[in-house]
Amino acid sequence: MSNDCCQTSKNKQIENEWEAVHSQFREKEKQLTRARDELNAERRQLPKKEVTNHYSFQGADGEVEFSDLFEDAEQLIVYHFMFAPEWEEGCNGCSMMVDNMGHVAHLKARRTRLVLISRAPLAKLIAFQKRMGWTVPWYSSYNNTFNKDFKATLENGEETHGYSVFQKDGERIFHTYSTWNRGVEYLGTTFSYLDMTPLGRQEKWEQAPPEVRVKQTDTYEWWRHHDRYKNE
């Protein structure tokens, strides 16, 4: 057998071995995906706690109430951005998180809004937002206890980062979920955000809580270019 034939045979063997190992690994990834789907379904079944405290925030358009943060959405995702009142710039890690946030139009199409909340005064937030070129709405909780109530500011005064999810039912607001520390690492895509919410992705394959009435669509049916949602 020629050297060329031997090399071809060896290359084919390497390719087959490579494909076999990668196929086995992909099966593990599929198992993880299915397990994550089950975990997300379980999260949607978690009990909700009504928010009874009154909160006013400072935003780019002035003072707003907590319910105003939803605008016309049913769900609200808050990123607790670490920015203490005495700091001159925002947290490095939180800044990287915002850099990786997807376009909010896709969330809006699923009746969900994403905002940032920090304790620093609004002027500092606006200046830093402009510097970083972000467009995600940012609100100051400088004059209220929101951060402490939702454990974004600890008892010792230290700031921490995380996400909290809220759902609006008429005039009532419910806290449905929070995650912290490494729980935020894989968040940033539209799907990862929706998976945290009680309504989920609102797609037909999902298991929705029995008491939740949500219009579910096919997976690809609702996707649009982000500049076309407003035209429908």
mmCIF file of N, CA and C in Angstrom, residues 45-114:
data_model
loop_
_atom_site.group_PDB
_atom_site.id
_atom_site.type_symbol
_atom_site.label_atom_id
_atom_site.label_comp_id
_atom_site.label_asym_id
_atom_site.label_seq_id
_atom_site.Cartn_x
_atom_site.Cartn_y
_atom_site.Cartn_z
ATOM 1 N N GLN A 45 -43.282 27.550 38.091
ATOM 2 C CA GLN A 45 -44.253 27.092 39.084
ATOM 3 C C GLN A 45 -43.970 27.645 40.479
ATOM 4 N N LEU A 46 -42.859 28.362 40.639
ATOM 5 C CA LEU A 46 -42.492 28.863 41.965
ATOM 6 C C LEU A 46 -43.545 29.836 42.498
ATOM 7 N N PRO A 47 -43.729 29.872 43.817
ATOM 8 C CA PRO A 47 -44.703 30.819 44.387
ATOM 9 C C PRO A 47 -44.265 32.266 44.174
ATOM 10 N N LYS A 48 -45.238 33.141 44.091
ATOM 11 C CA LYS A 48 -44.983 34.565 43.903
ATOM 12 C C LYS A 48 -45.270 35.303 45.210
ATOM 13 N N LYS A 49 -44.575 36.418 45.414
ATOM 14 C CA LYS A 49 -44.779 37.224 46.614
ATOM 15 C C LYS A 49 -45.154 38.641 46.197
ATOM 16 N N GLU A 50 -46.263 39.116 46.711
ATOM 17 C CA GLU A 50 -46.718 40.447 46.321
ATOM 18 C C GLU A 50 -45.801 41.521 46.892
ATOM 19 N N VAL A 51 -45.532 42.524 46.070
ATOM 20 C CA VAL A 51 -44.744 43.682 46.495
ATOM 21 C C VAL A 51 -45.716 44.702 47.060
ATOM 22 N N THR A 52 -45.608 44.974 48.355
ATOM 23 C CA THR A 52 -46.558 45.883 49.006
ATOM 24 C C THR A 52 -45.937 47.229 49.369
ATOM 25 N N ASN A 53 -44.617 47.301 49.361
ATOM 26 C CA ASN A 53 -43.964 48.579 49.655
ATOM 27 C C ASN A 53 -44.086 49.540 48.474
ATOM 28 N N HIS A 54 -44.071 50.811 48.775
ATOM 29 C CA HIS A 54 -44.143 51.834 47.737
ATOM 30 C C HIS A 54 -42.733 52.284 47.366
ATOM 31 N N TYR A 55 -42.467 52.339 46.058
ATOM 32 C CA TYR A 55 -41.150 52.775 45.586
ATOM 33 C C TYR A 55 -41.318 53.824 44.483
ATOM 34 N N SER A 56 -40.545 54.898 44.603
ATOM 35 C CA SER A 56 -40.433 55.886 43.531
ATOM 36 C C SER A 56 -38.981 55.923 43.080
ATOM 37 N N PHE A 57 -38.777 56.019 41.774
ATOM 38 C CA PHE A 57 -37.432 56.010 41.202
ATOM 39 C C PHE A 57 -37.220 57.285 40.390
ATOM 40 N N GLN A 58 -35.966 57.632 40.219
ATOM 41 C CA GLN A 58 -35.595 58.731 39.349
ATOM 42 C C GLN A 58 -35.099 58.166 38.022
ATOM 43 N N GLY A 59 -35.728 58.602 36.935
ATOM 44 C CA GLY A 59 -35.327 58.156 35.607
ATOM 45 C C GLY A 59 -35.071 59.331 34.692
ATOM 46 N N ALA A 60 -34.727 59.033 33.464
ATOM 47 C CA ALA A 60 -34.405 60.091 32.499
ATOM 48 C C ALA A 60 -35.567 61.048 32.278
ATOM 49 N N ASP A 61 -36.808 60.574 32.481
ATOM 50 C CA ASP A 61 -37.993 61.415 32.282
ATOM 51 C C ASP A 61 -38.590 61.901 33.596
ATOM 52 N N GLY A 62 -37.808 61.825 34.671
ATOM 53 C CA GLY A 62 -38.284 62.314 35.958
ATOM 54 C C GLY A 62 -38.631 61.194 36.918
ATOM 55 N N GLU A 63 -39.424 61.521 37.930
ATOM 56 C CA GLU A 63 -39.795 60.555 38.964
ATOM 57 C C GLU A 63 -40.894 59.624 38.452
ATOM 58 N N VAL A 64 -40.703 58.341 38.709
ATOM 59 C CA VAL A 64 -41.681 57.343 38.273
ATOM 60 C C VAL A 64 -41.956 56.376 39.421
ATOM 61 N N GLU A 65 -43.154 55.808 39.407
ATOM 62 C CA GLU A 65 -43.518 54.797 40.390
ATOM 63 C C GLU A 65 -43.056 53.423 39.904
ATOM 64 N N PHE A 66 -43.023 52.480 40.829
ATOM 65 C CA PHE A 66 -42.577 51.141 40.473
ATOM 66 C C PHE A 66 -43.408 50.565 39.327
ATOM 67 N N SER A 67 -44.714 50.745 39.385
ATOM 68 C CA SER A 67 -45.583 50.206 38.336
ATOM 69 C C SER A 67 -45.283 50.822 36.972
ATOM 70 N N ASP A 68 -44.761 52.056 36.964
ATOM 71 C CA ASP A 68 -44.431 52.725 35.702
ATOM 72 C C ASP A 68 -43.270 52.050 34.978
ATOM 73 N N LEU A 69 -42.418 51.340 35.728
ATOM 74 C CA LEU A 69 -41.263 50.696 35.106
ATOM 75 C C LEU A 69 -41.692 49.627 34.102
ATOM 76 N N PHE A 70 -42.891 49.088 34.283
ATOM 77 C CA PHE A 70 -43.393 48.068 33.366
ATOM 78 C C PHE A 70 -43.784 48.671 32.014
ATOM 79 N N GLU A 71 -44.128 49.960 32.004
ATOM 80 C CA GLU A 71 -44.752 50.587 30.832
ATOM 81 C C GLU A 71 -45.965 49.751 30.431
ATOM 82 N N ASP A 72 -46.017 49.214 29.204
ATOM 83 C CA ASP A 72 -47.168 48.412 28.802
ATOM 84 C C ASP A 72 -46.878 46.918 28.861
ATOM 85 N N ALA A 73 -45.801 46.536 29.546
ATOM 86 C CA ALA A 73 -45.428 45.129 29.656
ATOM 87 C C ALA A 73 -46.104 44.477 30.854
ATOM 88 N N GLU A 74 -46.145 43.178 30.852
ATOM 89 C CA GLU A 74 -46.702 42.412 31.967
ATOM 90 C C GLU A 74 -45.598 41.921 32.901
ATOM 91 N N GLN A 75 -44.384 41.814 32.357
ATOM 92 C CA GLN A 75 -43.262 41.307 33.133
ATOM 93 C C GLN A 75 -42.135 42.330 33.131
ATOM 94 N N LEU A 76 -41.402 42.384 34.244
ATOM 95 C CA LEU A 76 -40.288 43.310 34.384
ATOM 96 C C LEU A 76 -39.072 42.549 34.893
ATOM 97 N N ILE A 77 -37.959 42.699 34.181
ATOM 98 C CA ILE A 77 -36.687 42.123 34.613
ATOM 99 C C ILE A 77 -35.784 43.270 35.049
ATOM 100 N N VAL A 78 -35.346 43.219 36.300
ATOM 101 C CA VAL A 78 -34.466 44.250 36.855
ATOM 102 C C VAL A 78 -33.064 43.682 37.006
ATOM 103 N N TYR A 79 -32.090 44.365 36.392
ATOM 104 C CA TYR A 79 -30.707 44.020 36.682
ATOM 105 C C TYR A 79 -30.221 44.963 37.772
ATOM 106 N N HIS A 80 -29.838 44.387 38.909
ATOM 107 C CA HIS A 80 -29.310 45.162 40.026
ATOM 108 C C HIS A 80 -27.849 45.505 39.725
ATOM 109 N N PHE A 81 -27.646 46.676 39.160
ATOM 110 C CA PHE A 81 -26.322 47.126 38.730
ATOM 111 C C PHE A 81 -25.602 47.735 39.932
ATOM 112 N N MET A 82 -24.402 47.244 40.218
ATOM 113 C CA MET A 82 -23.636 47.714 41.363
ATOM 114 C C MET A 82 -23.046 49.105 41.090
ATOM 115 N N PHE A 83 -23.649 50.108 41.714
ATOM 116 C CA PHE A 83 -23.182 51.485 41.580
ATOM 117 C C PHE A 83 -23.616 52.214 42.852
ATOM 118 N N ALA A 84 -22.757 52.206 43.861
ATOM 119 C CA ALA A 84 -23.074 52.851 45.133
ATOM 120 C C ALA A 84 -23.046 54.369 44.980
ATOM 121 N N PRO A 85 -23.758 55.093 45.837
ATOM 122 C CA PRO A 85 -23.841 56.557 45.709
ATOM 123 C C PRO A 85 -22.500 57.263 45.699
ATOM 124 N N GLU A 86 -21.523 56.732 46.433
ATOM 125 C CA GLU A 86 -20.228 57.406 46.529
ATOM 126 C C GLU A 86 -19.265 57.037 45.400
ATOM 127 N N TRP A 87 -19.623 56.055 44.579
ATOM 128 C CA TRP A 87 -18.738 55.643 43.489
ATOM 129 C C TRP A 87 -18.788 56.657 42.353
ATOM 130 N N GLU A 88 -17.680 56.728 41.598
ATOM 131 C CA GLU A 88 -17.628 57.640 40.446
ATOM 132 C C GLU A 88 -17.905 56.924 39.131
ATOM 133 N N GLU A 89 -17.897 55.608 39.127
ATOM 134 C CA GLU A 89 -18.246 54.834 37.931
ATOM 135 C C GLU A 89 -18.819 53.496 38.354
ATOM 136 N N GLY A 90 -19.507 52.842 37.415
ATOM 137 C CA GLY A 90 -20.155 51.580 37.712
ATOM 138 C C GLY A 90 -19.191 50.418 37.790
ATOM 139 N N CYS A 91 -19.682 49.328 38.358
ATOM 140 C CA CYS A 91 -18.909 48.089 38.526
ATOM 141 C C CYS A 91 -18.427 47.556 37.176
ATOM 142 N N ASN A 92 -17.192 47.051 37.148
ATOM 143 C CA ASN A 92 -16.633 46.481 35.911
ATOM 144 C C ASN A 92 -17.449 45.296 35.412
ATOM 145 N N GLY A 93 -17.744 44.349 36.333
ATOM 146 C CA GLY A 93 -18.480 43.150 35.930
ATOM 147 C C GLY A 93 -19.885 43.471 35.471
ATOM 148 N N CYS A 94 -20.559 44.368 36.182
ATOM 149 C CA CYS A 94 -21.909 44.767 35.777
ATOM 150 C C CYS A 94 -21.883 45.443 34.411
ATOM 151 N N SER A 95 -20.837 46.210 34.172
ATOM 152 C CA SER A 95 -20.712 46.891 32.879
ATOM 153 C C SER A 95 -20.567 45.876 31.751
ATOM 154 N N MET A 96 -19.812 44.807 32.003
ATOM 155 C CA MET A 96 -19.676 43.776 30.982
ATOM 156 C C MET A 96 -21.010 43.074 30.742
ATOM 157 N N MET A 97 -21.791 42.890 31.828
ATOM 158 C CA MET A 97 -23.112 42.283 31.670
ATOM 159 C C MET A 97 -23.988 43.127 30.746
ATOM 160 N N VAL A 98 -23.988 44.440 30.948
ATOM 161 C CA VAL A 98 -24.823 45.311 30.114
ATOM 162 C C VAL A 98 -24.312 45.324 28.673
ATOM 163 N N ASP A 99 -22.994 45.269 28.508
ATOM 164 C CA ASP A 99 -22.436 45.203 27.156
ATOM 165 C C ASP A 99 -22.974 44.003 26.387
ATOM 166 N N ASN A 100 -23.327 42.930 27.100
ATOM 167 C CA ASN A 100 -23.757 41.697 26.459
ATOM 168 C C ASN A 100 -25.269 41.541 26.378
ATOM 169 N N MET A 101 -26.008 42.539 26.835
ATOM 170 C CA MET A 101 -27.465 42.435 26.772
ATOM 171 C C MET A 101 -27.952 42.559 25.338
ATOM 172 N N GLY A 102 -28.902 41.695 24.973
ATOM 173 C CA GLY A 102 -29.458 41.720 23.624
ATOM 174 C C GLY A 102 -30.400 42.897 23.420
ATOM 175 N N HIS A 103 -30.938 43.003 22.220
ATOM 176 C CA HIS A 103 -31.832 44.120 21.888
ATOM 177 C C HIS A 103 -33.166 43.943 22.618
ATOM 178 N N VAL A 104 -33.604 44.997 23.301
ATOM 179 C CA VAL A 104 -34.788 44.905 24.148
ATOM 180 C C VAL A 104 -36.093 44.797 23.357
ATOM 181 N N ALA A 105 -36.066 45.068 22.055
ATOM 182 C CA ALA A 105 -37.290 44.980 21.252
ATOM 183 C C ALA A 105 -37.855 43.568 21.254
ATOM 184 N N HIS A 106 -36.968 42.567 21.308
ATOM 185 C CA HIS A 106 -37.427 41.176 21.294
ATOM 186 C C HIS A 106 -38.141 40.824 22.599
ATOM 187 N N LEU A 107 -37.659 41.374 23.714
ATOM 188 C CA LEU A 107 -38.341 41.168 24.988
ATOM 189 C C LEU A 107 -39.700 41.859 24.984
ATOM 190 N N LYS A 108 -39.726 43.065 24.459
ATOM 191 C CA LYS A 108 -40.980 43.819 24.414
ATOM 192 C C LYS A 108 -42.046 43.065 23.629
ATOM 193 N N ALA A 109 -41.627 42.355 22.589
ATOM 194 C CA ALA A 109 -42.564 41.575 21.793
ATOM 195 C C ALA A 109 -43.201 40.453 22.608
ATOM 196 N N ARG A 110 -42.570 40.108 23.728
ATOM 197 C CA ARG A 110 -43.097 39.087 24.637
ATOM 198 C C ARG A 110 -43.588 39.722 25.934
ATOM 199 N N ARG A 111 -44.025 40.966 25.857
ATOM 200 C CA ARG A 111 -44.630 41.673 26.998
ATOM 201 C C ARG A 111 -43.705 41.712 28.207
ATOM 202 N N THR A 112 -42.428 41.919 27.933
ATOM 203 C CA THR A 112 -41.417 41.918 28.992
ATOM 204 C C THR A 112 -40.511 43.128 28.819
ATOM 205 N N ARG A 113 -40.157 43.775 29.925
ATOM 206 C CA ARG A 113 -39.268 44.935 29.879
ATOM 207 C C ARG A 113 -38.055 44.682 30.764
ATOM 208 N N LEU A 114 -36.900 45.137 30.302
ATOM 209 C CA LEU A 114 -35.637 45.009 31.032
ATOM 210 C C LEU A 114 -35.137 46.393 31.408
#
